[in-house]
Amino acid sequence: MTPSPVEARSTVEAPSVTEEDRASAPEVIPLIEVRDLCKSFGPRAALSNVDLDIFAGQLLALLGPNGAGKTTLLRILATLSKPTSGSIRYEGVDMTREGTTLRRRIGLLSHQSLLYEDLTAHQNLAFYAIMYDLAEPEERISEMLRRVGLEDRREDLVRTFSRGMQQRLALARALLHRPSVLLLDEPYSGLDPRVTAMLSDLLAELREEGCTIVMTTHDLPQGLALGRRIVVLRRGRIVYDAPRDQVDERDFPRLYDELTD
Amino acid sequence: MGFLRKVGAIIAKDIAAELHTREMVSAMLVFAALALLIFSFALDLQGRAARAAAPGVLWSTVSFAGVLGLSRSLAREQLNGCIEGLLLAPVDRSAIFFGKAIGNLAFIVTVELALLPLAAVLFSAPLLKPAVLLVVALGTIGYAGAGTLLAAISVNTRAREVLLPVLLLPVVVPALIAAVRATTGLMEGASLTDVAGWVNLLVAYDLVMVAVSMLTFSYVVEE
Amino acid sequence: MREARRDVLGLALALASALLLLVAIGLVFGYAPRELTMGEVQRIFYFHVPSAWVGFLGFFVTFVAGILYLVRQERRWDILAMASVEVGLTFITMAVITGALWARPVWGTYWTWEPRLTISAVQLLLYVAYLMLRGASDNPAAGARFAAVYGIVAFVTVPLSWFAIRWWRTIHPDILTGGEGMAMTPRMVQTLMFSLLAFTIFYLTLLRQRVRLENARDALARLRELADSRRR
């Protein structure tokens, strides 16, 4: 039972979307539209005039050096943060207003595990199952625990888990509610090798199912390997935005260095 | 319905976590019992003086011990960024507030229920009356509401838990005065109607604090 | 730049304060009658009461500014709230000190649980807590939000504390409850009102200066940020 947005299927099959494409095929509208987004923390501008289209079913690799604003942008996409100005729309709906309903469809995997250490693996997932109003929670929990290889530890406290196990459970938590938009903040950094493989498998499956993925990373080869769309942020501004097949992978590292000083 | 279910889930989660570790309630309980003993020694209370001082000592102790529990409860949400897990979910922010506040209320009341008999014995004070239990409950509601909000603030500052008593104690002054006066009256044989003025003040305090805390909670936890 | 021009309003307020305060002092010592039971020391009353009221006014301003900040998210409300706390703290401290100084010769003790003095002490603690909270935030945006929330929560407890303290002191009336027991002649009322006016204008003067100081700090921070980004 894998729900997938109908439009996503057709977008996955379609060729990369260029400006001309967009003009001539207006029915391919972006899932998430970011327009003139600005975010400041006091006098410091973290994001300035960001315009971005995120299409359903795409994996967008968000590259950039530390402090470029990748995490800030991701948090705004996750509705954890509000923009200072500008708009961000999900299927035409203003995200800052309809946050609660949209959260059902959005998942975030961040540096923090978002797990309660004083609860068991099962209790953690059961709690989130209620928070997301999941139907048949027990089945889904068992399924996710199987997928991440933790079913024999389901009654153990998360505090007793190794780092790799916590990462796996965090994955299970992020995907529990079958988000149609998955946001990943440098998911591969600091990851156990076994978990890396698991993550890649899960991501491949999600892409098959038409899930929209936005992944931040400062690892260029990885971003190029996975992303169907490459976006580079520098000091809160987008300095590069192109479909993957327009990127020359031999030249890109040099280009990236140039773009990011 | 979903709202109540989620509030219940948050309370259940906190109780489950506490059952696994028993850190919070035991810390509060031990601290409170020690405080009662220390007050007894330090004030050299005997006989009538002890009885007269009992309500004041009891409520002061609860005010201080409660801070420990509140800090711990909100710190649990900070660890591993769990509060963001809650904010990411399609949950009303007020549901998060009520879930945490009711859970905190339950923990503090548990400690109070253990404390009352102890104080009754130490101070030879007739505290074990149903009306006193009502006053205890009323006094704790406003405390837990404001305390949950202020703990959510203090846990996000550099000073962390240390700031909470500074923020909370001046804010509970009305409830403290009312609760002590009501308890004293009841202890000396007055009926509930006699201390109605104080009880009404407690109810007013509870309503105001819970309302204000609920309304401002989202501004504290959300960015 | 706006800041470079002479601050006409600020200057006017400062002059008005100076004038009003001088006149107020004159009234207190020259115009107001000598009180029957307490003698000359009673004249502290004309400084004590307005200090307490203005301290409360400061708290109220912080309360309103806090609400406006949360709703509008505009920095200027945050600045107003903070400025009002700092200035209000000065007045409330004066209220507590003058109260204690008054109590000593009259009742032989520095502290009494007199309602106004007690509520001033409670407000003082709340003000100090507010400032400690402001000092403890690393993230300025979060710090402003927290402070606004605390300003609101703290203020709503003040009327409740007031009632609690008053009822408490009426069941335990001791000879130490003063102030309310004093009968006031028209001259005394006039002096009190004038003193209150003078103190309020003084509060506004200090408030304006503190707000301007913070605005200047903000402007400096913006310029620094601009210079840093150019350099990069």
XYZ file of C-alpha atoms in Angstrom, chain C:
232
model
C 20.630 60.606 9.063
C 17.774 60.983 11.459
C 19.908 60.414 14.516
C 22.185 63.328 13.730
C 19.430 65.907 13.956
C 18.813 67.348 17.389
C 16.216 65.356 19.255
C 13.685 68.101 19.858
C 11.147 65.926 21.600
C 13.736 64.409 23.882
C 15.071 67.803 24.798
C 11.575 69.127 25.458
C 10.803 66.152 27.670
C 14.025 66.565 29.601
C 13.374 70.230 30.228
C 9.783 69.535 31.193
C 10.896 66.827 33.639
C 13.473 69.055 35.240
C 10.970 71.857 35.634
C 8.152 69.670 36.920
C 10.387 67.853 39.368
C 11.695 71.114 40.771
C 8.172 72.439 41.187
C 7.100 69.133 42.711
C 9.880 69.304 45.290
C 8.852 72.840 46.063
C 5.266 71.771 46.547
C 6.206 68.823 48.718
C 8.233 70.917 51.110
C 6.434 74.226 50.837
C 2.845 73.678 49.887
C 1.836 70.360 51.388
C 0.804 70.550 55.026
C 2.654 68.875 57.848
C 0.991 65.582 58.623
C -0.457 65.114 62.066
C 0.837 61.819 63.339
C 4.031 61.212 61.387
C 5.465 64.680 61.029
C 7.922 65.761 58.377
C 8.998 62.278 57.415
C 5.565 61.720 55.890
C 6.635 63.860 52.944
C 8.416 60.811 51.558
C 4.897 59.675 50.668
C 4.888 62.135 47.745
C 7.875 60.348 46.252
C 7.007 56.846 47.351
C 3.527 56.603 45.901
C 4.267 58.099 42.458
C 7.363 55.866 42.176
C 5.199 52.825 42.769
C 2.552 53.931 40.292
C 5.063 54.780 37.594
C 6.808 51.468 38.213
C 3.502 49.766 37.579
C 2.952 51.918 34.489
C 6.300 50.732 33.171
C 5.196 47.161 33.627
C 1.965 47.860 31.818
C 3.821 49.395 28.888
C 6.012 46.292 28.713
C 2.902 44.127 28.742
C 1.320 45.972 25.822
C 4.594 46.192 23.903
C 5.087 42.455 24.407
C 1.711 41.658 22.917
C 2.346 43.972 19.992
C 5.735 42.392 19.400
C 4.349 38.861 19.297
C 1.591 39.881 16.938
C 3.520 42.226 14.645
C 7.062 40.878 14.969
C 8.451 44.405 14.735
C 11.720 45.206 16.497
C 10.509 48.555 17.818
C 8.017 46.924 20.170
C 10.747 44.732 21.532
C 12.890 47.814 22.134
C 10.034 49.611 23.868
C 9.363 46.620 26.123
C 12.982 46.350 27.194
C 13.409 50.081 27.700
C 10.286 50.228 29.829
C 11.548 47.427 32.056
C 14.880 49.099 32.630
C 13.346 52.475 33.411
C 10.466 50.943 35.373
C 12.916 48.977 37.480
C 14.521 52.222 38.555
C 11.188 53.599 39.726
C 10.079 50.454 41.467
C 13.413 50.289 43.268
C 12.850 53.866 44.397
C 9.402 52.859 45.605
C 10.831 50.046 47.704
C 13.666 52.152 49.104
C 11.473 55.131 49.929
C 8.974 52.762 51.482
C 11.646 51.284 53.715
C 13.026 54.691 54.634
C 9.550 55.834 55.556
C 8.815 52.748 57.614
C 11.896 53.034 59.788
C 11.255 56.272 61.662
C 7.510 55.731 61.780
C 7.282 52.097 62.846
C 10.790 51.295 63.943
C 11.420 48.660 61.301
C 12.700 48.854 57.735
C 10.304 46.355 56.340
C 6.547 46.011 56.711
C 4.162 43.865 54.765
C 2.194 46.922 53.801
C 0.355 46.097 50.559
C 1.873 48.748 48.339
C 5.372 48.073 49.540
C 4.910 44.343 49.162
C 3.487 44.537 45.654
C 6.351 46.839 44.716
C 8.795 44.256 45.996
C 7.069 41.527 43.995
C 7.193 43.684 40.877
C 10.851 44.344 41.514
C 11.513 40.606 41.529
C 9.537 40.194 38.314
C 11.450 43.012 36.633
C 14.778 41.533 37.671
C 13.685 38.107 36.429
C 12.773 39.691 33.089
C 16.197 41.269 32.759
C 17.925 38.027 33.711
C 15.921 36.275 31.027
C 16.971 38.824 28.438
C 20.575 38.386 29.456
C 20.418 34.620 29.139
C 19.403 34.295 25.515
C 22.004 33.602 22.879
C 19.624 33.961 19.957
C 18.322 37.554 19.871
C 15.121 36.704 18.018
C 14.253 33.948 20.471
C 15.264 36.162 23.385
C 12.863 38.857 22.263
C 10.011 36.373 21.974
C 10.697 34.846 25.393
C 10.927 38.249 26.997
C 7.662 39.357 25.410
C 5.921 36.238 26.713
C 7.359 36.694 30.190
C 6.390 40.355 30.203
C 2.811 39.306 29.526
C 2.704 36.464 32.032
C 4.411 38.477 34.753
C 2.118 41.459 34.340
C -1.139 39.507 34.621
C -0.022 38.159 37.987
C 0.377 41.654 39.418
C -3.344 42.442 39.884
C -3.813 38.932 41.297
C -0.910 39.439 43.695
C -2.347 42.791 44.690
C -5.659 41.256 45.716
C -3.984 38.389 47.495
C -1.725 40.716 49.452
C -4.506 43.126 50.376
C -6.787 40.384 51.657
C -3.916 38.848 53.510
C -3.089 42.110 55.230
C -6.721 42.787 56.168
C -7.052 39.540 58.068
C -3.801 40.255 59.800
C -4.016 43.959 60.270
C -1.134 45.114 62.341
C -0.271 48.652 63.223
C 2.293 48.431 60.451
C -0.308 48.863 57.708
C 0.144 52.493 56.792
C -0.663 54.755 53.916
C -4.322 53.902 53.584
C -5.040 54.973 57.123
C -3.892 58.501 56.368
C -6.605 61.099 55.809
C -5.801 63.373 52.864
C -6.577 67.068 52.640
C -7.038 68.748 49.237
C -3.540 70.217 49.407
C -2.075 66.785 49.924
C -4.039 65.381 47.010
C -2.876 68.212 44.761
C 0.726 67.717 45.740
C 0.442 64.003 45.152
C -1.135 64.470 41.732
C 1.483 66.974 40.686
C 4.267 64.729 41.878
C 2.718 61.887 39.896
C 2.674 64.050 36.772
C 6.306 65.010 37.267
C 7.372 61.400 37.755
C 5.429 60.256 34.691
C 7.072 62.869 32.479
C 10.420 61.868 33.923
C 9.657 58.243 33.075
C 8.822 59.216 29.499
C 12.058 61.182 29.246
C 14.182 58.266 30.379
C 12.177 55.883 28.225
C 12.785 57.936 25.124
C 16.509 58.132 25.751
C 16.762 54.390 26.305
C 14.809 53.674 23.116
C 17.058 56.005 21.149
C 20.131 54.324 22.566
C 18.886 50.937 21.426
C 17.997 52.282 17.989
C 21.532 53.617 17.682
C 22.906 50.197 18.665
C 20.783 48.561 15.994
C 21.961 51.024 13.369
C 25.557 50.292 14.345
C 24.974 46.539 14.101
C 23.449 46.945 10.651
C 26.399 49.015 9.476
C 28.825 46.436 10.831
C 26.952 43.675 9.041
C 27.061 45.664 5.822
C 30.787 46.290 6.163
C 31.454 42.624 6.911
C 29.525 41.389 3.918
C 31.299 43.852 1.624
C 34.645 42.638 2.862
C 33.856 38.976 2.204
